[in-house]
Amino acid sequence: MNYKIALIRGDGIGPEVVSEAVGVLEAVGQRFGHCFTYEDVLLGGCATDAIGKSYPDGTAETCKSCDAVLLGAVGGPKWGSDKPAEQRPETALLAIRKDLGLYANLRPASLRPPLADACPLKKETAQKGIDLMMVRELTGGIYFGKRDKYQTEDRGVEATDLMAYSELEIERIGRRAFELARLRRKKVTSVDKANVLETSRLWRSVMHRLAEEYTDVEYEDVLVDNCAMQLVRDPAQFDVVVTENMFGDILSDEASMITGSIGLLPSASIGDAVPGLYEPIHGSAPDIAGQDKANPIATILSTAMMMRYSFHLPDEASAIEKAVDAVLAEGWRTADIAESGVTPIGTKEMGRLIRAKVLA
Ligand code: IPM
Ligand code: MG
């Protein structure tokens, strides 16, 4: 089969990690007889530098002409919050999510066996394992609500961000969560703040309706503050965790941290139409950009998610995941995950080793 992939290499370490991921895709193509072609798409701080805005016209159209999008990382201090919105990389990221209809953000957080020692939690807790899937609503809520900033008479300047959710938005992300749970350990935890927020009460009522439909899936509600606590107390209790946009942003960082290796975690953003967008969870790490130090594994594992969720190629996905595990099991580490006394390898070498395992 032929698949066309849009490449957003982006800023900082983005280009380096995308190059290694493309190398792994080539190895997968060779082993399984697929042809991957690529189209470079300019987005983020590098686009601001090149043409003055972070989200060039036509970006969404170019991406829509492809079967999937692979994104390295965008952002950096050079294009900070003091810059106008159209120059900030974050603006482009939110715009592409919205324009491609990518309402479901899947962020798996699991403890890979060779790296169990990297888990910062108590040994007894880590031993129970971590294997959860954070399902974050990605195109609604406070991220996309109306914003305002105005002068008041007696309280100085005031600012507002509106958080809105519709039944439609909640139901479609909820269904994704239940469907995913059916393929996993059949448990959904829905996270909200229903003791305070009206949007959360609506969220909860829609989730309860779905829970009655998916009777084979265990269901629970957890308040967001409690969830933050449970993630460090006993993360093994979670299978699929579904939540709104901002709670998901915060909890997914926490979930990745407890695995001790944010450099390893991939993500998928999908909607009802093609293409899905795949990217590592980590940022652009400008401090180590261009030095062959970045860990390409999260981006490589993002291509495995691409195989699974966009191309429906589970064997290809597990070939990539097995290759990564095999390289880690042999003790190879990039600097971010190297235990003391282990000499780290570079970005390119890590990519080469994983490619070789895919082909082995
Ligand atoms: C993420 C990031 C983005 C978000 C930022 C960069 C806008 O933190 O993907 O989690 O908040 O969604
Ligand atoms: Mg975030």
mmCIF file of C-alpha atoms and ligand atoms in Angstrom:
data_model
loop_
_atom_site.group_PDB
_atom_site.id
_atom_site.type_symbol
_atom_site.label_atom_id
_atom_site.label_comp_id
_atom_site.label_asym_id
_atom_site.label_seq_id
_atom_site.Cartn_x
_atom_site.Cartn_y
_atom_site.Cartn_z
ATOM 1 C CA MET A 1 0.000 0.000 0.000
ATOM 2 C CA ASN A 2 0.962 3.648 -0.488
ATOM 3 C CA TYR A 3 0.624 6.146 2.337
ATOM 4 C CA LYS A 4 1.332 9.842 2.173
ATOM 5 C CA ILE A 5 2.536 11.437 5.392
ATOM 6 C CA ALA A 6 2.747 15.165 6.113
ATOM 7 C CA LEU A 7 5.888 15.978 8.099
ATOM 8 C CA ILE A 8 5.865 18.944 10.448
ATOM 9 C CA ARG A 9 9.447 18.915 11.621
ATOM 10 C CA GLY A 10 8.984 22.090 13.648
ATOM 11 C CA ASP A 11 11.372 23.704 16.089
ATOM 12 C CA GLY A 12 14.177 22.771 18.469
ATOM 13 C CA ILE A 13 14.817 19.027 18.453
ATOM 14 C CA GLY A 14 11.759 18.471 16.202
ATOM 15 C CA PRO A 15 13.696 18.042 12.926
ATOM 16 C CA GLU A 16 16.170 15.562 14.472
ATOM 17 C CA VAL A 17 13.556 13.286 16.011
ATOM 18 C CA VAL A 18 11.363 13.375 12.889
ATOM 19 C CA SER A 19 14.342 12.306 10.755
ATOM 20 C CA GLU A 20 14.865 9.214 12.902
ATOM 21 C CA ALA A 21 11.156 8.405 12.841
ATOM 22 C CA VAL A 22 11.162 8.634 9.052
ATOM 23 C CA GLY A 23 14.099 6.235 9.031
ATOM 24 C CA VAL A 24 12.036 3.764 11.042
ATOM 25 C CA LEU A 25 9.059 4.224 8.697
ATOM 26 C CA GLU A 26 11.355 3.374 5.796
ATOM 27 C CA ALA A 27 12.436 0.205 7.566
ATOM 28 C CA VAL A 28 8.772 -0.724 8.178
ATOM 29 C CA GLY A 29 8.010 -0.076 4.519
ATOM 30 C CA GLN A 30 10.864 -2.307 3.463
ATOM 31 C CA ARG A 31 9.904 -5.145 5.796
ATOM 32 C CA PHE A 32 6.147 -5.105 5.187
ATOM 33 C CA GLY A 33 6.072 -3.910 1.588
ATOM 34 C CA HIS A 34 4.531 -0.465 2.012
ATOM 35 C CA CYS A 35 5.512 2.741 0.283
ATOM 36 C CA PHE A 36 5.523 5.845 2.454
ATOM 37 C CA THR A 37 5.860 9.215 0.762
ATOM 38 C CA TYR A 38 6.309 12.499 2.591
ATOM 39 C CA GLU A 39 5.320 16.099 2.238
ATOM 40 C CA ASP A 40 7.038 18.742 4.352
ATOM 41 C CA VAL A 41 4.728 21.229 6.030
ATOM 42 C CA LEU A 42 6.044 24.416 7.605
ATOM 43 C CA LEU A 43 4.461 25.192 10.995
ATOM 44 C CA GLY A 44 5.523 26.713 14.312
ATOM 45 C CA GLY A 45 8.351 29.074 15.207
ATOM 46 C CA CYS A 46 10.256 28.101 12.068
ATOM 47 C CA ALA A 47 7.265 29.272 10.007
ATOM 48 C CA THR A 48 7.213 32.577 11.916
ATOM 49 C CA ASP A 49 10.895 33.033 11.105
ATOM 50 C CA ALA A 50 10.369 32.156 7.446
ATOM 51 C CA ILE A 51 7.136 33.981 6.608
ATOM 52 C CA GLY A 52 6.093 35.954 9.693
ATOM 53 C CA LYS A 53 3.318 33.662 10.934
ATOM 54 C CA SER A 54 3.298 30.341 12.687
ATOM 55 C CA TYR A 55 0.335 28.871 10.788
ATOM 56 C CA PRO A 56 0.852 29.521 7.082
ATOM 57 C CA ASP A 57 -2.213 29.706 4.815
ATOM 58 C CA GLY A 58 -3.064 26.365 3.272
ATOM 59 C CA THR A 59 -1.531 24.292 6.069
ATOM 60 C CA ALA A 60 -4.756 22.446 6.857
ATOM 61 C CA GLU A 61 -5.429 21.764 3.153
ATOM 62 C CA THR A 62 -1.967 20.308 2.623
ATOM 63 C CA CYS A 63 -2.371 18.096 5.684
ATOM 64 C CA LYS A 64 -5.832 16.985 4.548
ATOM 65 C CA SER A 65 -4.323 15.802 1.268
ATOM 66 C CA CYS A 66 -2.203 13.335 3.273
ATOM 67 C CA ASP A 67 -3.139 10.119 5.092
ATOM 68 C CA ALA A 68 -1.528 11.149 8.389
ATOM 69 C CA VAL A 69 0.560 13.917 9.920
ATOM 70 C CA LEU A 70 3.762 13.415 11.909
ATOM 71 C CA LEU A 71 4.819 16.347 14.078
ATOM 72 C CA GLY A 72 8.174 16.684 15.860
ATOM 73 C CA ALA A 73 7.764 19.604 18.264
ATOM 74 C CA VAL A 74 6.963 23.277 18.000
ATOM 75 C CA GLY A 75 7.758 26.222 20.250
ATOM 76 C CA GLY A 76 10.648 27.849 22.045
ATOM 77 C CA PRO A 77 11.535 30.912 24.096
ATOM 78 C CA LYS A 78 12.267 32.867 20.925
ATOM 79 C CA TRP A 79 8.540 33.023 20.141
ATOM 80 C CA GLY A 80 7.258 33.641 23.686
ATOM 81 C CA SER A 81 3.955 34.882 25.063
ATOM 82 C CA ASP A 82 5.060 38.500 24.546
ATOM 83 C CA LYS A 83 4.791 37.968 20.763
ATOM 84 C CA PRO A 84 1.552 38.585 18.831
ATOM 85 C CA ALA A 85 -0.735 35.544 18.613
ATOM 86 C CA GLU A 86 -0.110 34.854 14.908
ATOM 87 C CA GLN A 87 3.615 34.500 15.571
ATOM 88 C CA ARG A 88 3.320 32.097 18.486
ATOM 89 C CA PRO A 89 3.780 28.389 17.755
ATOM 90 C CA GLU A 90 1.021 27.433 20.235
ATOM 91 C CA THR A 91 -1.496 29.330 18.116
ATOM 92 C CA ALA A 92 -0.608 27.122 15.170
ATOM 93 C CA LEU A 93 -0.925 23.964 17.217
ATOM 94 C CA LEU A 94 -4.418 24.859 18.428
ATOM 95 C CA ALA A 95 -5.443 25.939 14.910
ATOM 96 C CA ILE A 96 -4.334 22.720 13.264
ATOM 97 C CA ARG A 97 -6.113 20.610 15.906
ATOM 98 C CA LYS A 98 -9.317 22.560 15.280
ATOM 99 C CA ASP A 99 -9.019 22.683 11.479
ATOM 100 C CA LEU A 100 -8.366 18.944 11.192
ATOM 101 C CA GLY A 101 -11.181 18.152 13.651
ATOM 102 C CA LEU A 102 -8.810 16.271 15.965
ATOM 103 C CA TYR A 103 -11.069 16.113 18.984
ATOM 104 C CA ALA A 104 -9.578 13.013 20.597
ATOM 105 C CA ASN A 105 -6.072 13.103 21.981
ATOM 106 C CA LEU A 106 -4.755 9.719 23.070
ATOM 107 C CA ARG A 107 -1.807 9.836 25.430
ATOM 108 C CA PRO A 108 -0.725 6.432 26.651
ATOM 109 C CA ALA A 109 1.449 6.401 29.757
ATOM 110 C CA SER A 110 3.061 3.089 30.459
ATOM 111 C CA LEU A 111 6.083 1.890 32.330
ATOM 112 C CA ARG A 112 8.273 0.047 29.825
ATOM 113 C CA PRO A 113 9.725 -2.950 31.676
ATOM 114 C CA PRO A 114 13.434 -2.179 30.974
ATOM 115 C CA LEU A 115 12.921 1.282 32.469
ATOM 116 C CA ALA A 116 10.925 0.371 35.570
ATOM 117 C CA ASP A 117 13.651 1.912 37.748
ATOM 118 C CA ALA A 118 13.023 5.327 36.186
ATOM 119 C CA CYS A 119 9.603 5.493 37.870
ATOM 120 C CA PRO A 120 9.836 8.158 40.596
ATOM 121 C CA LEU A 121 7.093 6.540 42.700
ATOM 122 C CA LYS A 122 7.597 4.178 45.627
ATOM 123 C CA LYS A 123 8.903 0.750 44.632
ATOM 124 C CA GLU A 124 5.748 -1.038 45.813
ATOM 125 C CA THR A 125 3.664 1.326 43.695
ATOM 126 C CA ALA A 126 5.874 0.977 40.616
ATOM 127 C CA GLN A 127 5.828 -2.801 40.910
ATOM 128 C CA LYS A 128 2.081 -2.836 40.320
ATOM 129 C CA GLY A 129 2.836 -1.369 36.881
ATOM 130 C CA ILE A 130 1.456 1.616 34.999
ATOM 131 C CA ASP A 131 -0.466 1.175 31.783
ATOM 132 C CA LEU A 132 -3.061 3.830 31.240
ATOM 133 C CA MET A 133 -4.492 5.679 28.286
ATOM 134 C CA MET A 134 -5.332 9.319 28.824
ATOM 135 C CA VAL A 135 -8.082 10.387 26.415
ATOM 136 C CA ARG A 136 -8.153 14.167 26.329
ATOM 137 C CA GLU A 137 -10.840 16.221 24.591
ATOM 138 C CA LEU A 138 -8.805 18.448 22.280
ATOM 139 C CA THR A 139 -10.945 20.915 20.356
ATOM 140 C CA GLY A 140 -13.340 22.349 22.937
ATOM 141 C CA GLY A 141 -13.598 23.778 26.429
ATOM 142 C CA ILE A 142 -11.635 26.713 27.761
ATOM 143 C CA TYR A 143 -8.942 26.370 25.093
ATOM 144 C CA PHE A 144 -11.374 27.473 22.418
ATOM 145 C CA GLY A 145 -13.933 29.567 24.314
ATOM 146 C CA LYS A 146 -14.371 33.297 23.922
ATOM 147 C CA ARG A 147 -11.638 35.356 25.563
ATOM 148 C CA ASP A 148 -11.859 38.897 26.736
ATOM 149 C CA LYS A 149 -9.779 41.522 28.520
ATOM 150 C CA TYR A 150 -11.169 44.885 29.476
ATOM 151 C CA GLN A 151 -10.794 47.791 31.858
ATOM 152 C CA THR A 152 -13.180 47.951 34.805
ATOM 153 C CA GLU A 153 -14.009 51.027 36.820
ATOM 154 C CA ASP A 154 -12.885 49.824 40.204
ATOM 155 C CA ARG A 155 -10.918 46.569 39.818
ATOM 156 C CA GLY A 156 -8.317 47.424 37.226
ATOM 157 C CA VAL A 157 -8.097 45.197 34.141
ATOM 158 C CA GLU A 158 -10.189 42.028 34.111
ATOM 159 C CA ALA A 159 -9.812 39.007 31.801
ATOM 160 C CA THR A 160 -12.134 36.087 31.064
ATOM 161 C CA ASP A 161 -11.862 32.717 29.287
ATOM 162 C CA LEU A 162 -15.121 30.933 28.579
ATOM 163 C CA MET A 163 -15.383 27.194 29.100
ATOM 164 C CA ALA A 164 -18.202 25.677 27.041
ATOM 165 C CA TYR A 165 -19.068 22.074 26.169
ATOM 166 C CA SER A 166 -21.943 20.659 24.154
ATOM 167 C CA GLU A 167 -23.507 17.221 24.452
ATOM 168 C CA LEU A 168 -22.213 16.443 20.969
ATOM 169 C CA GLU A 169 -18.627 17.216 21.938
ATOM 170 C CA ILE A 170 -18.836 15.192 25.130
ATOM 171 C CA GLU A 171 -20.566 12.211 23.579
ATOM 172 C CA ARG A 172 -18.085 11.736 20.736
ATOM 173 C CA ILE A 173 -15.040 11.800 23.032
ATOM 174 C CA GLY A 174 -16.847 9.587 25.526
ATOM 175 C CA ARG A 175 -17.547 6.999 22.837
ATOM 176 C CA ARG A 176 -13.878 6.965 21.866
ATOM 177 C CA ALA A 177 -12.970 6.253 25.469
ATOM 178 C CA PHE A 178 -15.439 3.381 25.830
ATOM 179 C CA GLU A 179 -14.411 1.878 22.479
ATOM 180 C CA LEU A 180 -10.737 2.039 23.477
ATOM 181 C CA ALA A 181 -11.486 0.482 26.858
ATOM 182 C CA ARG A 182 -13.093 -2.478 25.082
ATOM 183 C CA LEU A 183 -9.731 -3.151 23.446
ATOM 184 C CA ARG A 184 -7.890 -2.843 26.752
ATOM 185 C CA ARG A 185 -8.828 -3.720 30.352
ATOM 186 C CA LYS A 186 -12.425 -2.537 29.997
ATOM 187 C CA LYS A 187 -12.446 0.275 32.516
ATOM 188 C CA VAL A 188 -13.241 3.953 31.970
ATOM 189 C CA THR A 189 -12.526 6.661 34.537
ATOM 190 C CA SER A 190 -14.186 9.952 33.669
ATOM 191 C CA VAL A 191 -12.569 12.977 35.284
ATOM 192 C CA ASP A 192 -14.475 16.180 35.984
ATOM 193 C CA LYS A 193 -15.123 18.883 38.561
ATOM 194 C CA ALA A 194 -18.864 18.296 38.838
ATOM 195 C CA ASN A 195 -18.952 19.603 42.415
ATOM 196 C CA VAL A 196 -18.236 23.072 41.014
ATOM 197 C CA LEU A 197 -18.598 23.398 37.236
ATOM 198 C CA GLU A 198 -21.776 23.300 35.141
ATOM 199 C CA THR A 199 -19.787 21.975 32.141
ATOM 200 C CA SER A 200 -18.637 19.105 34.351
ATOM 201 C CA ARG A 201 -22.188 18.258 35.423
ATOM 202 C CA LEU A 202 -23.207 18.065 31.772
ATOM 203 C CA TRP A 203 -20.073 16.020 31.050
ATOM 204 C CA ARG A 204 -20.967 13.586 33.813
ATOM 205 C CA SER A 205 -24.577 13.151 32.698
ATOM 206 C CA VAL A 206 -23.526 12.348 29.119
ATOM 207 C CA MET A 207 -20.893 9.889 30.367
ATOM 208 C CA HIS A 208 -23.500 8.149 32.537
ATOM 209 C CA ARG A 209 -25.741 7.743 29.503
ATOM 210 C CA LEU A 210 -22.858 6.126 27.621
ATOM 211 C CA ALA A 211 -21.958 3.914 30.586
ATOM 212 C CA GLU A 212 -25.473 2.433 30.401
ATOM 213 C CA GLU A 213 -24.864 1.607 26.763
ATOM 214 C CA TYR A 214 -21.422 0.061 27.322
ATOM 215 C CA THR A 215 -22.436 -2.291 30.122
ATOM 216 C CA ASP A 216 -19.409 -4.525 29.504
ATOM 217 C CA VAL A 217 -17.105 -1.671 30.528
ATOM 218 C CA GLU A 218 -16.553 -0.756 34.174
ATOM 219 C CA TYR A 219 -17.169 2.938 34.752
ATOM 220 C CA GLU A 220 -16.324 5.465 37.458
ATOM 221 C CA ASP A 221 -16.360 9.231 38.005
ATOM 222 C CA VAL A 222 -13.373 10.844 39.692
ATOM 223 C CA LEU A 223 -12.992 14.520 40.554
ATOM 224 C CA VAL A 224 -9.963 16.094 38.925
ATOM 225 C CA ASP A 225 -8.162 17.003 42.160
ATOM 226 C CA ASN A 226 -8.606 13.469 43.438
ATOM 227 C CA CYS A 227 -7.393 12.083 40.103
ATOM 228 C CA ALA A 228 -4.193 14.132 40.362
ATOM 229 C CA MET A 229 -3.643 12.574 43.756
ATOM 230 C CA GLN A 230 -4.547 9.010 42.744
ATOM 231 C CA LEU A 231 -2.083 9.183 39.835
ATOM 232 C CA VAL A 232 0.814 9.376 42.251
ATOM 233 C CA ARG A 233 -0.769 7.205 44.943
ATOM 234 C CA ASP A 234 -1.890 4.230 42.867
ATOM 235 C CA PRO A 235 -1.731 4.675 39.076
ATOM 236 C CA ALA A 236 -2.287 0.940 38.498
ATOM 237 C CA GLN A 237 -6.016 1.502 39.158
ATOM 238 C CA PHE A 238 -6.404 3.381 35.852
ATOM 239 C CA ASP A 239 -7.039 1.951 32.404
ATOM 240 C CA VAL A 240 -8.729 4.549 30.162
ATOM 241 C CA VAL A 241 -9.016 8.024 31.682
ATOM 242 C CA VAL A 242 -11.233 10.446 29.755
ATOM 243 C CA THR A 243 -11.426 14.146 30.466
ATOM 244 C CA GLU A 244 -11.931 17.629 29.068
ATOM 245 C CA ASN A 245 -9.240 19.665 27.363
ATOM 246 C CA MET A 246 -7.509 21.568 30.177
ATOM 247 C CA PHE A 247 -7.796 18.842 32.816
ATOM 248 C CA GLY A 248 -6.322 16.488 30.213
ATOM 249 C CA ASP A 249 -3.462 18.850 29.476
ATOM 250 C CA ILE A 250 -2.479 18.929 33.127
ATOM 251 C CA LEU A 251 -3.121 15.287 34.016
ATOM 252 C CA SER A 252 -1.335 13.964 30.929
ATOM 253 C CA ASP A 253 1.857 15.755 31.958
ATOM 254 C CA GLU A 254 1.511 14.217 35.404
ATOM 255 C CA ALA A 255 0.837 10.772 33.946
ATOM 256 C CA SER A 256 3.900 11.004 31.717
ATOM 257 C CA MET A 257 6.121 12.088 34.587
ATOM 258 C CA ILE A 258 5.241 9.098 36.754
ATOM 259 C CA THR A 259 6.572 6.803 34.043
ATOM 260 C CA GLY A 260 9.885 8.609 34.542
ATOM 261 C CA SER A 261 10.555 8.981 30.864
ATOM 262 C CA ILE A 262 8.676 11.718 29.052
ATOM 263 C CA GLY A 263 11.139 11.231 26.182
ATOM 264 C CA LEU A 264 9.457 7.905 25.452
ATOM 265 C CA LEU A 265 5.801 8.837 25.286
ATOM 266 C CA PRO A 266 3.921 9.168 22.003
ATOM 267 C CA SER A 267 0.501 10.630 21.313
ATOM 268 C CA ALA A 268 -2.193 10.496 18.688
ATOM 269 C CA SER A 269 -4.788 13.140 17.892
ATOM 270 C CA ILE A 270 -7.681 11.831 15.883
ATOM 271 C CA GLY A 271 -11.094 12.876 14.668
ATOM 272 C CA ASP A 272 -13.757 11.275 12.515
ATOM 273 C CA ALA A 273 -11.970 12.015 9.248
ATOM 274 C CA VAL A 274 -8.413 11.544 8.034
ATOM 275 C CA PRO A 275 -5.705 12.533 8.706
ATOM 276 C CA GLY A 276 -4.753 11.872 12.334
ATOM 277 C CA LEU A 277 -1.824 13.747 13.807
ATOM 278 C CA TYR A 278 0.938 11.931 15.676
ATOM 279 C CA GLU A 279 3.507 13.584 17.887
ATOM 280 C CA PRO A 280 5.738 12.965 20.883
ATOM 281 C CA ILE A 281 4.475 14.336 24.197
ATOM 282 C CA HIS A 282 7.713 16.157 24.929
ATOM 283 C CA GLY A 283 8.455 19.690 23.775
ATOM 284 C CA SER A 284 11.072 21.193 21.485
ATOM 285 C CA ALA A 285 13.903 21.192 24.070
ATOM 286 C CA PRO A 286 15.773 24.140 22.506
ATOM 287 C CA ASP A 287 18.644 23.740 24.991
ATOM 288 C CA ILE A 288 19.781 20.504 23.334
ATOM 289 C CA ALA A 289 18.624 21.202 19.759
ATOM 290 C CA GLY A 290 21.027 20.287 16.983
ATOM 291 C CA GLN A 291 23.406 18.404 19.290
ATOM 292 C CA ASP A 292 22.390 14.818 18.535
ATOM 293 C CA LYS A 293 21.286 14.410 22.164
ATOM 294 C CA ALA A 294 17.495 14.185 21.879
ATOM 295 C CA ASN A 295 15.648 10.938 22.456
ATOM 296 C CA PRO A 296 13.823 9.993 19.231
ATOM 297 C CA ILE A 297 11.834 7.155 20.846
ATOM 298 C CA ALA A 298 8.655 9.136 21.576
ATOM 299 C CA THR A 299 8.444 10.188 17.936
ATOM 300 C CA ILE A 300 9.251 6.682 16.739
ATOM 301 C CA LEU A 301 6.516 5.281 19.001
ATOM 302 C CA SER A 302 4.183 7.941 17.581
ATOM 303 C CA THR A 303 4.648 6.315 14.174
ATOM 304 C CA ALA A 304 3.553 3.037 15.777
ATOM 305 C CA MET A 305 0.350 4.774 16.885
ATOM 306 C CA MET A 306 -0.014 6.046 13.310
ATOM 307 C CA MET A 307 0.180 2.478 12.014
ATOM 308 C CA ARG A 308 -2.438 1.363 14.513
ATOM 309 C CA TYR A 309 -4.969 4.202 14.490
ATOM 310 C CA SER A 310 -4.696 5.712 11.006
ATOM 311 C CA PHE A 311 -3.543 2.852 8.796
ATOM 312 C CA HIS A 312 -5.016 -0.090 10.728
ATOM 313 C CA LEU A 313 -1.708 -1.953 10.550
ATOM 314 C CA PRO A 314 -1.356 -3.551 14.010
ATOM 315 C CA ASP A 315 1.522 -5.857 13.005
ATOM 316 C CA GLU A 316 3.563 -2.928 11.759
ATOM 317 C CA ALA A 317 2.762 -1.036 14.980
ATOM 318 C CA SER A 318 3.914 -3.854 17.198
ATOM 319 C CA ALA A 319 7.041 -4.378 15.093
ATOM 320 C CA ILE A 320 8.037 -0.806 15.920
ATOM 321 C CA GLU A 321 7.165 -1.163 19.609
ATOM 322 C CA LYS A 322 9.038 -4.458 19.883
ATOM 323 C CA ALA A 323 12.085 -2.944 18.191
ATOM 324 C CA VAL A 324 12.117 -0.115 20.740
ATOM 325 C CA ASP A 325 11.757 -2.517 23.662
ATOM 326 C CA ALA A 326 14.512 -4.741 22.283
ATOM 327 C CA VAL A 327 16.951 -1.850 21.993
ATOM 328 C CA LEU A 328 16.104 -0.674 25.519
ATOM 329 C CA ALA A 329 16.432 -4.214 26.858
ATOM 330 C CA GLU A 330 19.947 -4.365 25.434
ATOM 331 C CA GLY A 331 20.753 -1.378 27.631
ATOM 332 C CA TRP A 332 21.045 1.376 25.021
ATOM 333 C CA ARG A 333 20.061 4.774 26.436
ATOM 334 C CA THR A 334 19.956 8.361 25.258
ATOM 335 C CA ALA A 335 21.116 10.928 27.835
ATOM 336 C CA ASP A 336 17.624 11.674 29.202
ATOM 337 C CA ILE A 337 17.071 8.078 30.335
ATOM 338 C CA ALA A 338 20.642 6.939 31.026
ATOM 339 C CA GLU A 339 21.172 5.530 34.525
ATOM 340 C CA SER A 340 24.352 6.774 36.198
ATOM 341 C CA GLY A 341 27.405 4.941 34.887
ATOM 342 C CA VAL A 342 25.821 4.285 31.471
ATOM 343 C CA THR A 343 27.397 6.092 28.518
ATOM 344 C CA PRO A 344 24.548 7.591 26.509
ATOM 345 C CA ILE A 345 24.178 7.268 22.763
ATOM 346 C CA GLY A 346 23.001 9.997 20.414
ATOM 347 C CA THR A 347 19.750 10.579 18.537
ATOM 348 C CA LYS A 348 21.035 9.118 15.282
ATOM 349 C CA GLU A 349 22.531 6.035 16.847
ATOM 350 C CA MET A 350 19.291 5.301 18.714
ATOM 351 C CA GLY A 351 17.394 5.638 15.434
ATOM 352 C CA ARG A 352 19.828 3.324 13.649
ATOM 353 C CA LEU A 353 19.576 0.629 16.323
ATOM 354 C CA ILE A 354 15.768 0.676 16.231
ATOM 355 C CA ARG A 355 15.716 0.518 12.416
ATOM 356 C CA ALA A 356 18.021 -2.471 12.535
ATOM 357 C CA LYS A 357 15.663 -4.265 14.958
ATOM 358 C CA VAL A 358 12.664 -3.546 12.742
ATOM 359 C CA LEU A 359 14.508 -5.211 9.881
ATOM 360 C CA ALA A 360 15.945 -8.081 11.940
HETATM 361 C C1 IPM B 1 0.148 19.954 24.920
HETATM 362 C C2 IPM B 1 0.751 21.329 25.075
HETATM 363 C C3 IPM B 1 -0.153 22.324 24.363
HETATM 364 C C4 IPM B 1 -1.514 22.257 25.022
HETATM 365 C C5 IPM B 1 0.380 23.769 24.347
HETATM 366 C C6 IPM B 1 1.762 23.849 23.759
HETATM 367 C C7 IPM B 1 -0.567 24.718 23.661
HETATM 368 O O1 IPM B 1 0.922 21.647 26.410
HETATM 369 O O2 IPM B 1 0.006 19.488 23.773
HETATM 370 O O3 IPM B 1 -0.173 19.345 25.936
HETATM 371 O O4 IPM B 1 -1.734 22.898 26.051
HETATM 372 O O5 IPM B 1 -2.384 21.561 24.489
HETATM 373 MG MG MG B 2 0.487 20.060 27.727
#
